[in-house]
Short mmCIF file of C-alpha atoms in Angstrom, two decimals:
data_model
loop_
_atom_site.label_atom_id
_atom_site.label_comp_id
_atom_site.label_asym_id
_atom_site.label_seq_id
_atom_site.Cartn_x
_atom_site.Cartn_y
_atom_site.Cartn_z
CA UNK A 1 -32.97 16.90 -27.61
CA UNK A 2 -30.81 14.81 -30.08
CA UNK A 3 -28.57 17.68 -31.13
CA UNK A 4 -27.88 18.19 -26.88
CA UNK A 5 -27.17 14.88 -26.48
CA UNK A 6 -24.95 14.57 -29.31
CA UNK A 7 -22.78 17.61 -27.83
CA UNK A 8 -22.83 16.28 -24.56
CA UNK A 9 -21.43 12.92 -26.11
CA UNK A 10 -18.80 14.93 -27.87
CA UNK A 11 -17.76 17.15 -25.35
CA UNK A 12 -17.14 13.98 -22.86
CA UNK A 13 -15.17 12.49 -25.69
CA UNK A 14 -12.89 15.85 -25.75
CA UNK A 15 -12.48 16.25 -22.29
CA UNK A 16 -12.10 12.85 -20.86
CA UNK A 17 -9.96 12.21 -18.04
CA UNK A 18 -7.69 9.43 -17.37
CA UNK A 19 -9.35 6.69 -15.42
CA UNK A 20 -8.77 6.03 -12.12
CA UNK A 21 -6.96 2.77 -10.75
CA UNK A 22 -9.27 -0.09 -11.09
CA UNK A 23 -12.23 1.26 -12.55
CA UNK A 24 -13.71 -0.70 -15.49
CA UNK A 25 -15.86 0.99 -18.08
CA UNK A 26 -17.68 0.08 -21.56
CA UNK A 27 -16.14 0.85 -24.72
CA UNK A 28 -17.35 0.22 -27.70
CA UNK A 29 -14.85 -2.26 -28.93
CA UNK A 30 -14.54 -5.88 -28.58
CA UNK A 31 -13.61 -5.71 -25.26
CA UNK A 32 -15.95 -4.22 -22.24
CA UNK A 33 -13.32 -3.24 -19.63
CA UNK A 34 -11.32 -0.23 -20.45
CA UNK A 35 -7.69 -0.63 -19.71
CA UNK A 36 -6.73 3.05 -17.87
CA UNK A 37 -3.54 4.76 -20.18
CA UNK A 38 0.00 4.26 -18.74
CA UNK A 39 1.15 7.73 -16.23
CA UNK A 40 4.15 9.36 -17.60
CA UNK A 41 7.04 9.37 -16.43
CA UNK A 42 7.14 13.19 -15.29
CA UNK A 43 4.04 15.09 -14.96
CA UNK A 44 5.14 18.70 -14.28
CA UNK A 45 1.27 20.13 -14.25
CA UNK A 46 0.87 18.13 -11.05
CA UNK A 47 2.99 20.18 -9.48
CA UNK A 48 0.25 22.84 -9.97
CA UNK A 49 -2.68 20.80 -9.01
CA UNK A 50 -4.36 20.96 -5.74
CA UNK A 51 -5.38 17.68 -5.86
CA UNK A 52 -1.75 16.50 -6.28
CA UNK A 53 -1.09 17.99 -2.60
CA UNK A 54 -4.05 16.91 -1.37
CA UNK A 55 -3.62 13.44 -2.14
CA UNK A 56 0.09 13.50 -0.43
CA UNK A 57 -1.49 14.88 2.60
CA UNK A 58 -4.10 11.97 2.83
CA UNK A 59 -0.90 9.39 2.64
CA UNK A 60 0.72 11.46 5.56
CA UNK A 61 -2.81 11.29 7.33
CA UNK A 62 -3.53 7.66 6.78
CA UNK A 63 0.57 6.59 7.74
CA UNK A 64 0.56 8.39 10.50
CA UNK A 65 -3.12 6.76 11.70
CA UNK A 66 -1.40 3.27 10.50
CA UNK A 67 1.73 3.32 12.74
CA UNK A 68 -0.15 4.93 16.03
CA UNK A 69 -2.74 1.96 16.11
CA UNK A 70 -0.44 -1.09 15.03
CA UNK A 71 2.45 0.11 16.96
CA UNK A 72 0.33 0.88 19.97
CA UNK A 73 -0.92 -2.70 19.53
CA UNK A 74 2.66 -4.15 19.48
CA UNK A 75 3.09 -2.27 22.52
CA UNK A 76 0.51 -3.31 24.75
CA UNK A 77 1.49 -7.29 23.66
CA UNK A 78 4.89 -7.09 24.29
CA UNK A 79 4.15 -5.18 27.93
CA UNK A 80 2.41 -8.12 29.19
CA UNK A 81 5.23 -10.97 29.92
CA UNK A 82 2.54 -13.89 29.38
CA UNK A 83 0.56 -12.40 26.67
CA UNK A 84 -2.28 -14.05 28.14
CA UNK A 85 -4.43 -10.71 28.88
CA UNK A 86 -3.23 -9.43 25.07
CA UNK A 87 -4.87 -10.21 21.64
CA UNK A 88 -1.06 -11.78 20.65
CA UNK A 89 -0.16 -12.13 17.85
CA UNK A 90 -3.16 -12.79 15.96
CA UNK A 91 -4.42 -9.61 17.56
CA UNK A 92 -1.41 -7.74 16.53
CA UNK A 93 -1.94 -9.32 12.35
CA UNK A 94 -5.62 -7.89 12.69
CA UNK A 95 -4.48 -4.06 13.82
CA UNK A 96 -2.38 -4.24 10.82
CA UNK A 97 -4.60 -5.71 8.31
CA UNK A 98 -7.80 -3.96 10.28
CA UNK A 99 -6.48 -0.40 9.80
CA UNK A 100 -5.16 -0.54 6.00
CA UNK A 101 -8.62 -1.80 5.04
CA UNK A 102 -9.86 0.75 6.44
CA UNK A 103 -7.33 3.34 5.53
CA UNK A 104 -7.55 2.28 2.04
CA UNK A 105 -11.22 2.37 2.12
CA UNK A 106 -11.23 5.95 3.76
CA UNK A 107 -8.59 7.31 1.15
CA UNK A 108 -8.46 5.29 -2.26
CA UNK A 109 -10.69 8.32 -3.78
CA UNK A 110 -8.33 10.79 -3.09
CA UNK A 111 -4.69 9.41 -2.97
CA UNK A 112 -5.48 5.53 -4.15
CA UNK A 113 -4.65 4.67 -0.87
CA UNK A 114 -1.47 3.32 -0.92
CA UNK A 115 -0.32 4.06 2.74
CA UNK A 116 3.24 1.85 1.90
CA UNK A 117 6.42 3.40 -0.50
CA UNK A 118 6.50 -0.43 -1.54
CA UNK A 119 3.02 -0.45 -2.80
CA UNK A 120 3.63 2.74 -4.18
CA UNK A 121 7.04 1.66 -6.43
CA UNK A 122 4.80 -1.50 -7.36
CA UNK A 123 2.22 1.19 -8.82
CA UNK A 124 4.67 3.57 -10.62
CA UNK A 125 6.36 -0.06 -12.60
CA UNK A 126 3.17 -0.43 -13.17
CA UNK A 127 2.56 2.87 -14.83
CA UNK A 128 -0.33 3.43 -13.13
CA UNK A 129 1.24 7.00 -11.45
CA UNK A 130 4.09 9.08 -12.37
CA UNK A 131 7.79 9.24 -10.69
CA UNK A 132 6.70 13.27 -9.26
CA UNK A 133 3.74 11.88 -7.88
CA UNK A 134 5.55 8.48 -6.88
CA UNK A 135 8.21 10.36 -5.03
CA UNK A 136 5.85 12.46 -3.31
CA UNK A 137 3.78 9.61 -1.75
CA UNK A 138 7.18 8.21 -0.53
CA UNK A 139 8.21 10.82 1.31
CA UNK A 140 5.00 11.63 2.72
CA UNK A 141 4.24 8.44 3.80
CA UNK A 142 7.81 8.77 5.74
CA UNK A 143 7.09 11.74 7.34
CA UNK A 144 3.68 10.18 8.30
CA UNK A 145 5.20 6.59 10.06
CA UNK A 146 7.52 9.00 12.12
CA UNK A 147 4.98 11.05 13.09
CA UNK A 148 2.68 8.23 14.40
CA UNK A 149 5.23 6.01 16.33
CA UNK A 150 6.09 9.55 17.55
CA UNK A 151 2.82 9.23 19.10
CA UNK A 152 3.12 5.99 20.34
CA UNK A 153 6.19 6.96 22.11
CA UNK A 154 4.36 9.85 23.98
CA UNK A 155 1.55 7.71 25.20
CA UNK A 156 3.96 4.93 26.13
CA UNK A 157 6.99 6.90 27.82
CA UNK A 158 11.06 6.99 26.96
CA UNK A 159 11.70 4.29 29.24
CA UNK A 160 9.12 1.86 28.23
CA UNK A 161 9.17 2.78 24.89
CA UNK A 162 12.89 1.18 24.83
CA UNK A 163 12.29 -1.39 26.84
CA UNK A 164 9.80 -2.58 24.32
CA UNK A 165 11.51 -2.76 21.82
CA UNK A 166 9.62 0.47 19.79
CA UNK A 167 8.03 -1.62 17.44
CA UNK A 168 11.31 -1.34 15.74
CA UNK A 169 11.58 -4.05 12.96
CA UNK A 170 14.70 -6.75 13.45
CA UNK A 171 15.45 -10.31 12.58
CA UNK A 172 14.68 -12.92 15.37
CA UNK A 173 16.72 -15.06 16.95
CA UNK A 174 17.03 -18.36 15.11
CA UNK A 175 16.70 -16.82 11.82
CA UNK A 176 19.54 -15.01 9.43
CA UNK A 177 19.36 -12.10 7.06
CA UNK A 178 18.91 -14.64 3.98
CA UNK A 179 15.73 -15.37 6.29
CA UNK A 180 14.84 -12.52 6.81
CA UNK A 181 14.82 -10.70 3.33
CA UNK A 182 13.44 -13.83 1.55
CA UNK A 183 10.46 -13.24 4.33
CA UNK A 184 9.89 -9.61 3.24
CA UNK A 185 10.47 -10.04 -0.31
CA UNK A 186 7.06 -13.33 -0.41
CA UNK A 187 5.32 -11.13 1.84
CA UNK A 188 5.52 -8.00 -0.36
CA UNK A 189 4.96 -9.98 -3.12
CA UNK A 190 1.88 -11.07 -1.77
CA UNK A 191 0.76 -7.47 -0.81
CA UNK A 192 0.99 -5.66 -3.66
CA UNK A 193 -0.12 -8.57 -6.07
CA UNK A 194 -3.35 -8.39 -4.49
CA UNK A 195 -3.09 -4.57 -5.30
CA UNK A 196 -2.96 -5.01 -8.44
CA UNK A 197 -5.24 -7.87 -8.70
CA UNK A 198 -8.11 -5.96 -6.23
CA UNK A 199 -7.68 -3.02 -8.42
CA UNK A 200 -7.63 -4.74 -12.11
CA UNK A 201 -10.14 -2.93 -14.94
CA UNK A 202 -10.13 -6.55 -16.33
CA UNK A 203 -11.07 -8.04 -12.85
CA UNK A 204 -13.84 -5.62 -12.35
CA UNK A 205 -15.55 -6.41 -15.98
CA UNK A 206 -14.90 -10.02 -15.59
CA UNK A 207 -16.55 -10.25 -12.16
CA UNK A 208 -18.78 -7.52 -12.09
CA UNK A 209 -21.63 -10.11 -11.25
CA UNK A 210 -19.45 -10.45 -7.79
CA UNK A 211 -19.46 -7.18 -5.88
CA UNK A 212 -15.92 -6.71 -3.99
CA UNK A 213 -14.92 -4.02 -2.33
CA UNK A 214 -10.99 -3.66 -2.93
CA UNK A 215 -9.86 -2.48 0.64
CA UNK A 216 -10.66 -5.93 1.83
CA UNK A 217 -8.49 -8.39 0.05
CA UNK A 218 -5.77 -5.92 0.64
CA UNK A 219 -6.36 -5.59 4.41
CA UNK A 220 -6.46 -9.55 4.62
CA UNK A 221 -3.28 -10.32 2.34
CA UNK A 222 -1.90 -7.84 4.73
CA UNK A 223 -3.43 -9.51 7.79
CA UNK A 224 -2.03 -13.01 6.52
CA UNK A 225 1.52 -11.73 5.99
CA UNK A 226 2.04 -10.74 9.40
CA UNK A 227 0.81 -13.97 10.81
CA UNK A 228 2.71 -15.74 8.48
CA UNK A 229 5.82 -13.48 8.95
CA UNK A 230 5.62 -11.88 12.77
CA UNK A 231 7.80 -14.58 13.91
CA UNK A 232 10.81 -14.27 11.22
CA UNK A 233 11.16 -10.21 11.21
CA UNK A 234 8.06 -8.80 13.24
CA UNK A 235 6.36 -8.09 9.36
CA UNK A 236 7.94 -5.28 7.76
CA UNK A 237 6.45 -5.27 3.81
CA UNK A 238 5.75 -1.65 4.72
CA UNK A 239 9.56 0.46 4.30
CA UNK A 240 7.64 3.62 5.68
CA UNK A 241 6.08 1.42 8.93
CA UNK A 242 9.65 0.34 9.26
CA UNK A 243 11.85 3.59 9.42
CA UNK A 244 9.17 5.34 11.41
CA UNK A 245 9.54 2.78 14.23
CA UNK A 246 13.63 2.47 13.66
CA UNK A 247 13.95 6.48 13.83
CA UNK A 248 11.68 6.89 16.70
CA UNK A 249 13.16 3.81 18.50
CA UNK A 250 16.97 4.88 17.51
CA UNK A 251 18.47 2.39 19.03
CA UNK A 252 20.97 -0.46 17.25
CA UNK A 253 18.51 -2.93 17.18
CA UNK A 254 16.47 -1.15 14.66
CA UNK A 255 19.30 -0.30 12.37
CA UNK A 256 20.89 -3.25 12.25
CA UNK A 257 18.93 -4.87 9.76
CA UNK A 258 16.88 -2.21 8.82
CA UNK A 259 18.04 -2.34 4.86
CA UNK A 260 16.62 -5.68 4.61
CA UNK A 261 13.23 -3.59 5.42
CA UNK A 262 13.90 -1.56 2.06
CA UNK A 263 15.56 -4.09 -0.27
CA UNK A 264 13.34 -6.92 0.78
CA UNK A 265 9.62 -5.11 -0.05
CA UNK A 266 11.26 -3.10 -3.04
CA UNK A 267 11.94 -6.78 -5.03
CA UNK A 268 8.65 -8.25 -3.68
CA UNK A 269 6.68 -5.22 -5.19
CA UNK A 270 9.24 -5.30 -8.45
CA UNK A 271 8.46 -8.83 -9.07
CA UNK A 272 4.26 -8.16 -8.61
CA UNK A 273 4.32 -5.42 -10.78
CA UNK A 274 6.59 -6.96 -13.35
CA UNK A 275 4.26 -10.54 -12.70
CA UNK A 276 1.25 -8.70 -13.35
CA UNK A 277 2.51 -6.87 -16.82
CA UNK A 278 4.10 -9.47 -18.12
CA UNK A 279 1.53 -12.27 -17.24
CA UNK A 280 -2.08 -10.87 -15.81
CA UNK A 281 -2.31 -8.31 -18.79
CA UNK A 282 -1.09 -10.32 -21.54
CA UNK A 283 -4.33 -12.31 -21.08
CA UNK A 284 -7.17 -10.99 -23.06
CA UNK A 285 -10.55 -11.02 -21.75
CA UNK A 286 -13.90 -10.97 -23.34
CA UNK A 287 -17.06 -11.53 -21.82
CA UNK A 288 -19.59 -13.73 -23.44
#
């Protein structure tokens, strides 16, 4: 029995995968959180991979499940001219916040449920996936937004669809651009922060006496946001969420300031991940 265990032992050490996002193991060092190894920068055998395609079709799936319920939220708010018979806006915050922790619940196993090319470009500064696979998830994630407010426009009709306003993404009245993109930039911030906080190896071994699941400070940093930032730009932190409601929409309220729905997210996330290498991992961790 020894000698089997002993080439079980070795044969896990030969063939060991690389860890998924925010999983914490033993190891038989010092510390007792394993830190997972940095993605490269191009990894050409995902190309080849199943899994690799699979996991861009779940961020189509769960995009495209993301716009249809928040946009058909926004919808059925903005129909009703005193809001009274409408969950408002704190309704609206929850469909947002509601679906991605649920979203990233349903699909963190298969794509790490990012659901958001922001979240995504925080992830690959991060090293924690490569630029093919980074790429990928953008673009799928696109294609899924589209799709859904597609949907949305459908259910809701040409004409009413406009006269809504789409869900399209625009800065209010009262507030400037400099508004505007200083909004999306905290907000982001916030977001994918609590990505990579939620989703930390040293978080996990540190409070492993504390069960969280991960979906749910994500889905209420996301929930917060939009209550918090509904008012300035309608809550964009999501580029994807944003061009899928300004391409369906088309009209020159959606475009106007729609690169402050790009820029904006891309710093926030840039300054998370660049917060969490520079300060979250520099601090060393050892339980007692």
């Amino acid at each position: 029995m020894e000698g089997k265990e002993e080439d079980v032992r070795l044969g896990a050490n030969k063939f060991s995968e690389r860890q998924p996002i925010g999983t914490a193991a033993q190891s038989q060092d010092d510390k007792d959180y394993t830190e997972p190894p940095p993605a490269p920068l191009f990894e050409p055998s995902e190309l080849t991979s199943w899994s690799f395609y699979r996991a861009g079709i779940a961020e189509f799936v769960a995009t495209f499940l993301f716009l249809y319920i928040s946009v058909l939220t926004v919808m059925g708010v903005l129909k009703d001219k005193t809001k009274c018979t409408t969950v408002g806006i704190q309704g609206i915050a929850w469909a947002f916040g509601g679906m991605i922790f649920a979203l990233v619940y349903c699909t963190a196993g298969i794509s790490g449920g990012h659901i958001n090319p922001a979240v995504t470009f925080g992830l690959f500064l991060g090293r924690k996936l490569s630029l093919t696979r980074a790429i990928f998830y953008m673009v799928m994630q696109c294609l899924g937004a589209i799709c859904g407010a597609g949907v949305v426009k459908g259910f809701m009709g040409k004409t009413r669809y406009g006269a809504l306003g789409g869900g399209a993404n625009s800065v209010n009245h009262g507030y400037t651009k400099g508004d505007g993109l200083g909004a999306e930039i905290v907000g982001t911030f916030v977001l994918v922060y609590t990505v990579f906080s939620a989703t930390d190896a040293k978080r996990s071994a540190r409070d492993s006496h504390v069960p969280i699941l991960a979906p749910l400070p994500i889905g209420f940093a996301v929930f917060l946001v939009h209550l918090a930032t509904i008012p300035i730009t309608g809550t964009g932190i999501n580029p994807a969420r944003s061009l899928g409601a300004a391409i369906i929409f088309n009209k020159d309220k959606g475009w106007d300031d729609h690169w402050i729905f790009w820029v904006g997210p891309f710093i926030g996330a840039a300054l998370a991940a660049l917060y969490h290498v520079v300060v979250i991992r520099a601090i060393p961790f050892k339980s007692k």
